Short mmCIF file of C-alpha atoms and ligand atoms in Angstrom, two decimals:
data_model
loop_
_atom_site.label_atom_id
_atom_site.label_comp_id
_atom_site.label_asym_id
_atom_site.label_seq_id
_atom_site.Cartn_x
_atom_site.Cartn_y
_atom_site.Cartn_z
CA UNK A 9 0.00 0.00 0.00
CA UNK A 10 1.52 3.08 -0.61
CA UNK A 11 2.29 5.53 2.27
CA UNK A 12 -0.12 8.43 2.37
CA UNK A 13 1.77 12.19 3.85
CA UNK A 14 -0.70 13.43 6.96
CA UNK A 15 -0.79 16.61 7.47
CA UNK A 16 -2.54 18.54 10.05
CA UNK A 17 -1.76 15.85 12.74
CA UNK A 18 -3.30 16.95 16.09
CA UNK A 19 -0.79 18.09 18.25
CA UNK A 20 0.79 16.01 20.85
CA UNK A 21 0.18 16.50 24.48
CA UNK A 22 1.62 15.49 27.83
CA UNK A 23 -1.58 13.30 28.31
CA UNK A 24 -1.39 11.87 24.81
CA UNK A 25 2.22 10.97 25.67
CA UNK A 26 1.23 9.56 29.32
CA UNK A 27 -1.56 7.31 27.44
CA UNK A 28 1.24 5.38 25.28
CA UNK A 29 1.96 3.81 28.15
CA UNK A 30 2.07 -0.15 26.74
CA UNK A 31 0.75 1.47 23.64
CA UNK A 32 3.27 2.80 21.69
CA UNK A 33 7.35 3.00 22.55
CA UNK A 34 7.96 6.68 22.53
CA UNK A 35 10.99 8.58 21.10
CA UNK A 36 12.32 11.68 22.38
CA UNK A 37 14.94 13.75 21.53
CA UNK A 38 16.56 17.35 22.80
CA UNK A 39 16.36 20.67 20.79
CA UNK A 40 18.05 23.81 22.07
CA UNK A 41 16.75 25.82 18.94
CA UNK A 42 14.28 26.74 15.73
CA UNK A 43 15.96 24.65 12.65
CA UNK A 44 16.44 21.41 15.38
CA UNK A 45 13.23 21.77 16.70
CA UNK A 46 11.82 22.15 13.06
CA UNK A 47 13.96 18.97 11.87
CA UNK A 48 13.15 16.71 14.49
CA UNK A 49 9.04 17.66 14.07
CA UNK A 50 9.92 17.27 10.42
CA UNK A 51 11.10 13.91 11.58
CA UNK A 52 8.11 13.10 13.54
CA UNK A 53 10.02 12.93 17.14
CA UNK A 54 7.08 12.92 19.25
CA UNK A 55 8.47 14.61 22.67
CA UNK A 56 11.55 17.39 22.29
CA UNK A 57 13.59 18.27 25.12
CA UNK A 58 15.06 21.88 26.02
CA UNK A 59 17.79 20.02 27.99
CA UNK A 60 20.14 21.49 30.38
CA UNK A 61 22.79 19.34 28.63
CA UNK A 62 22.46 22.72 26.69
CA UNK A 63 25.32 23.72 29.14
CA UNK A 64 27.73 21.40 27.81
CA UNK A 65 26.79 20.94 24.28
CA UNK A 66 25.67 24.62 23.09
CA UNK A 67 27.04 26.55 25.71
CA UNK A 68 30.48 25.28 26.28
CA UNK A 69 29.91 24.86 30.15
CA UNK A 70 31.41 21.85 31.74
CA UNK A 71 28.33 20.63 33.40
CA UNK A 72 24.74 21.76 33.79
CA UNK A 73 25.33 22.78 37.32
CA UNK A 74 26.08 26.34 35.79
CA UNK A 75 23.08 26.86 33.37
CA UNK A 76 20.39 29.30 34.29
CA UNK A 77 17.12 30.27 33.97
CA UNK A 78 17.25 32.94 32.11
CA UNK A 79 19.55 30.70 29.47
CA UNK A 80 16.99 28.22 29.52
CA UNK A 81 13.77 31.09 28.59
CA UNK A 82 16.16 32.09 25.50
CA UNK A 83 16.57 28.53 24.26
CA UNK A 84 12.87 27.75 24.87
CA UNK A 85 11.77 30.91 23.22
CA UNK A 86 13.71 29.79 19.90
CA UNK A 87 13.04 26.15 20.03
CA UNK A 88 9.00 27.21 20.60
CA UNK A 89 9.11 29.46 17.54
CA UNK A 90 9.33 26.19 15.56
CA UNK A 91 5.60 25.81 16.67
CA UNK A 92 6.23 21.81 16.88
CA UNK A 93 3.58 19.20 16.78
CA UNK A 94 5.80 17.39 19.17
CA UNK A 95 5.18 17.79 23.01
CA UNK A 96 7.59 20.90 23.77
CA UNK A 97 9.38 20.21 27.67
CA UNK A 98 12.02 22.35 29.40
CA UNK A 99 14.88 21.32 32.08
CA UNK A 100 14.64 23.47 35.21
CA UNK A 101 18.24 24.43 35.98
CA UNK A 102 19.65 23.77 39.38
CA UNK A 103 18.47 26.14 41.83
CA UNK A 104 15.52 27.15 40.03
CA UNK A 105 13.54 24.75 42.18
CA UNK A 106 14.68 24.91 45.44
CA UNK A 107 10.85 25.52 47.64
CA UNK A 108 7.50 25.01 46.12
CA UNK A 109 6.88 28.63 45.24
CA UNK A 110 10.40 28.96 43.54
CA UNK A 111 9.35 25.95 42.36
CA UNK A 112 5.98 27.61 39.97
CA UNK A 113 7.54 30.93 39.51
CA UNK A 114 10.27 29.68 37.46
CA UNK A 115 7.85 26.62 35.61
CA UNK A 116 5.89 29.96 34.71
CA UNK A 117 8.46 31.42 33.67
CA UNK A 118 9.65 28.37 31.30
CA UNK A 119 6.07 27.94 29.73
CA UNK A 120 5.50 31.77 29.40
CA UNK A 121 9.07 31.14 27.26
CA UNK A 122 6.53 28.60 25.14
CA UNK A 123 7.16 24.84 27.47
CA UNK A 124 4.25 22.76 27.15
CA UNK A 125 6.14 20.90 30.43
CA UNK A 126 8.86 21.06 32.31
CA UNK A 127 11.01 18.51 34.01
CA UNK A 128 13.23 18.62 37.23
CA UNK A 129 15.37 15.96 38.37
CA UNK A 130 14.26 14.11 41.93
CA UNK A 131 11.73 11.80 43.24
CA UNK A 132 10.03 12.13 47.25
CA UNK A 133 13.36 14.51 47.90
CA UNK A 134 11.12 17.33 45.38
CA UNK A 135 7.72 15.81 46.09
CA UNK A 136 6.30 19.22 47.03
CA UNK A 137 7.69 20.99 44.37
CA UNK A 138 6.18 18.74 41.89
CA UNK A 139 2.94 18.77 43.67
CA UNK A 140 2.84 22.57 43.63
CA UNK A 141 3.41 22.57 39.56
CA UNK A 142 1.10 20.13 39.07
CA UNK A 143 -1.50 22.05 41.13
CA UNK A 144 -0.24 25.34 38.96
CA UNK A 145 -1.74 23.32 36.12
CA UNK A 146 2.66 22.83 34.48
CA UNK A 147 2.73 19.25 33.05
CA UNK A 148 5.30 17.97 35.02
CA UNK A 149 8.40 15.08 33.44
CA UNK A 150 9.77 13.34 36.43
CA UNK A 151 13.88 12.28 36.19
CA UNK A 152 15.41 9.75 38.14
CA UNK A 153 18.50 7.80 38.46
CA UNK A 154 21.49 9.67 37.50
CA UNK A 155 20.68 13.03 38.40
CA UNK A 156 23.60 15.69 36.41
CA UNK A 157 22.83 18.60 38.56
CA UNK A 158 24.55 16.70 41.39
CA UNK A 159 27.32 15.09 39.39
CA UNK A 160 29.77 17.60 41.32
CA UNK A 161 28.73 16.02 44.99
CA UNK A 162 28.75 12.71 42.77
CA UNK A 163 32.29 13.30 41.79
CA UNK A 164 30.66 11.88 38.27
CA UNK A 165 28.08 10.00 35.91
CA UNK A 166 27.50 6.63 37.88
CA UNK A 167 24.99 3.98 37.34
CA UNK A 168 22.14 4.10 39.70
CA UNK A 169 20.36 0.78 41.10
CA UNK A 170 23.25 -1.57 41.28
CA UNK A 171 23.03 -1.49 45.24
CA UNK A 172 19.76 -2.96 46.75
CA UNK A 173 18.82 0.47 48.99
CA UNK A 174 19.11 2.58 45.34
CA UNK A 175 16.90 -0.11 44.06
CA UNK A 176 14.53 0.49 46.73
CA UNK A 177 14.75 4.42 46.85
CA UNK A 178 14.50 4.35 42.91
CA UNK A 179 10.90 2.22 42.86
CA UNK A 180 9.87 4.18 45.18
CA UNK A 181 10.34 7.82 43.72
CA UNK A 182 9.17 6.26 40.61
CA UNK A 183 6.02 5.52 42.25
CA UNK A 184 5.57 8.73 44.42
CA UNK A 185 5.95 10.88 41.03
CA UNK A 186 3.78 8.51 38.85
CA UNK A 187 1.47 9.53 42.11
CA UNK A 188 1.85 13.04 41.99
CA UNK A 189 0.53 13.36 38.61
CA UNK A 190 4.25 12.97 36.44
CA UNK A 191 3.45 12.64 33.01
CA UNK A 192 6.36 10.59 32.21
CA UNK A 193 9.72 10.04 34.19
CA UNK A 194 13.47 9.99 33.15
CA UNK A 195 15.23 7.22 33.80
CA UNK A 196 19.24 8.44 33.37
CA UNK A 197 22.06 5.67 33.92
CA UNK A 198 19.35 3.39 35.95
CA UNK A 199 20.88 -0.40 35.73
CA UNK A 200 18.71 -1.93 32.98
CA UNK A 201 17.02 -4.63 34.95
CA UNK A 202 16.06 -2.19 37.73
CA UNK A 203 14.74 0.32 34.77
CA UNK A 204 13.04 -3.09 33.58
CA UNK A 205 11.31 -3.35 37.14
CA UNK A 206 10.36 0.24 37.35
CA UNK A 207 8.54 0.45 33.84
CA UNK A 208 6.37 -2.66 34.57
CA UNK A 209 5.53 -1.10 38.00
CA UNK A 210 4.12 2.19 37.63
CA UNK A 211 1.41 3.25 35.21
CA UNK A 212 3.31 6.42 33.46
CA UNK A 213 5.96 5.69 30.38
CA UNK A 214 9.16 5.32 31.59
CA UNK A 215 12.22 7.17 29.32
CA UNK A 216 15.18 6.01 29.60
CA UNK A 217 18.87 7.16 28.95
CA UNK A 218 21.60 4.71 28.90
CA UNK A 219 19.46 2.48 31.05
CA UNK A 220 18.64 -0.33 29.19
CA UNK A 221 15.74 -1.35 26.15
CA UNK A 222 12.79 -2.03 28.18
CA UNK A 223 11.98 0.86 29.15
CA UNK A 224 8.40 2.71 27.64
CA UNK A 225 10.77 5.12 25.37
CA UNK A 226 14.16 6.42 25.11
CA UNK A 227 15.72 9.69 24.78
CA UNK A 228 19.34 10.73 24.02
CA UNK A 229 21.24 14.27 23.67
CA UNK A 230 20.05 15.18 19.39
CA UNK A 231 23.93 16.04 19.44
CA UNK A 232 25.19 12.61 20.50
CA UNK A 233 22.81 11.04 17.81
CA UNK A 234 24.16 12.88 14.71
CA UNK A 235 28.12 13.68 16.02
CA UNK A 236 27.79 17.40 16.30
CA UNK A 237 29.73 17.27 19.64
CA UNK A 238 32.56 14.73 18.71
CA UNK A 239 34.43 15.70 22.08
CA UNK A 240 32.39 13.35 24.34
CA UNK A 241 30.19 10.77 22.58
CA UNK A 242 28.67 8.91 25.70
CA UNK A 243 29.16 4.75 25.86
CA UNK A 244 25.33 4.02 25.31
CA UNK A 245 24.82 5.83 22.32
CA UNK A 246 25.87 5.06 18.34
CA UNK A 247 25.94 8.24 16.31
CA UNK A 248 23.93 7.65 13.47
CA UNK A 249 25.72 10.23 11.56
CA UNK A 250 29.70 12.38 11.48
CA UNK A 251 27.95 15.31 11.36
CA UNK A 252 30.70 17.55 12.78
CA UNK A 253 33.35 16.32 10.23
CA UNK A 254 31.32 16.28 7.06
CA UNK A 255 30.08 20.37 8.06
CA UNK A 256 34.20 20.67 8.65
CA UNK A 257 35.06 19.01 5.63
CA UNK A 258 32.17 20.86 2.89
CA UNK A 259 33.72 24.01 5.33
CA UNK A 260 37.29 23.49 4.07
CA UNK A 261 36.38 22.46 0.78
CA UNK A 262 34.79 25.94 0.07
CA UNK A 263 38.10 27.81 1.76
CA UNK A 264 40.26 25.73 -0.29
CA UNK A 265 38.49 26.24 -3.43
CA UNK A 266 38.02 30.12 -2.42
CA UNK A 267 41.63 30.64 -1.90
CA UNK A 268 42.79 28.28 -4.91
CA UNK A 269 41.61 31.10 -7.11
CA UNK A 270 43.08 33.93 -5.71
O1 KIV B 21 19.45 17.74 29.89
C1 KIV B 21 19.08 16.83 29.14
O2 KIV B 21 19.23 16.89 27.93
C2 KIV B 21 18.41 15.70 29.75
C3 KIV B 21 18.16 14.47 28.95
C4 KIV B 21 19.16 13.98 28.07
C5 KIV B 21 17.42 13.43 29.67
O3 KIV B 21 18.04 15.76 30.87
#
């Protein structure tokens, strides 16, 4: 049968996203601006991610732990101008979410900047933050597992669940956001059997990131996926494409050929 184009698809919400749960494996991807956001709509990537991983691969920070709020709005505000299909979510940065009323003023000020959702990372240790956004109407993306705001306390990106009290502590936040009305949760670096045990537990999809294939959908950084940040590639993922060296190559193609007729 030949494949018939759609157009005017109805546009995806947090609630259509939460009821693929079982359904349908959801793919999810981050864009820090207008053409990404338009490719990966074009692309039909249901869920794009503002990331804080902005810090490291658009801003040139080390970590996220030095991303702000305000860098966040600017991001959203160009990645929103794509007016996607796709579900639109924002990081909070660190310290953006600190008591429940910090907590809404800055998810206001990330969907006033054009997020359909946000998404913070923590489980019970947040649980009236999350409450509060939820209750301020926010869809609200839960993360779990590796958590990269704290990777400087963490002294690094370790796997979460190997030990049988993070197993524990990781069911449980899954469950107390799935509770507090999470759309979907993040699973970042989770051990792939305890990711396993998590998805088949609670009754919102389950995204994970280096944590396994059994889990309701997966996400990676869009940068990772098509090499435009060659300098750290992490172990999970396969680049689908060399991006970086065939835009450096076509670049000194063009140089050469300029200054060959001079
Ligand atoms: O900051 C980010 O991009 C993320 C995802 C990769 C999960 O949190």
């Amino acid at each position: 049968m030949a494949k018939v184009a759609v157009v005017n698809e109805a546009k995806i919400t947090a609630d259509l996203i939460q009821s693929w749960k079982g359904r349908r494996r959801i793919g999810a991807l981050t864009a820090y601006d207008y053409p990404m956001a338009r490719l990966l709509d074009e692309a039909g990537v249901p869920l794009l991610l503002v990331g804080d991983s902005l810090g490291m691969v658009v801003l040139g920070y080390s970590d996220t732990t030095l991303v702000t709020l305000t860098e966040m709005e600017h991001h959203v505000r160009a990645t929103a101008r794509a007016k996607p299909r796709a579900l639109l979510a924002a990081d909070m940065p660190i310290n953006t979410y600190r008591t429940p009323d910090e907590a809404v003023a800055s998810a206001r000020r990330l969907a006033a900047a054009g997020a359909e959702a946000v998404k913070a990372e923590g489980g019970r240790s947040i649980g009236e933050q999350v409450r509060a956004i939820r209750a301020a109407g926010i869809p609200f993306c839960g993360h779990l597992g590796m958590l990269p705001q704290h990777v400087r306390e963490e002294g690094g990106y370790h796997i979460k669940g190997r030990a049988e009290a993070e197993r524990q502590a990781l069911l449980a936040d899954a469950e107390f956001l799935a509770a507090a009305g999470a759309f979907a949760v993040v699973l970042e670096l989770v051990t792939p059997a305890v990711a396993r045990e998590i998805t088949q537990r609670i009754a919102i999809p389950t995204i994970g990131i280096g944590s396994g294939p059994d889990c309701d959908g997966q996400i990676l950084v869009t940068n990772d996926l098509v090499g435009t940040f060659p300098w750290f590639t992490p172990r999970f993922v396969t680049p689908r494409l060399n991006a970086f060296e065939q835009m450096r190559r076509a670049v000194e193609d063009w140089r050469q050929a300029l200054e060959s007729n001079t």
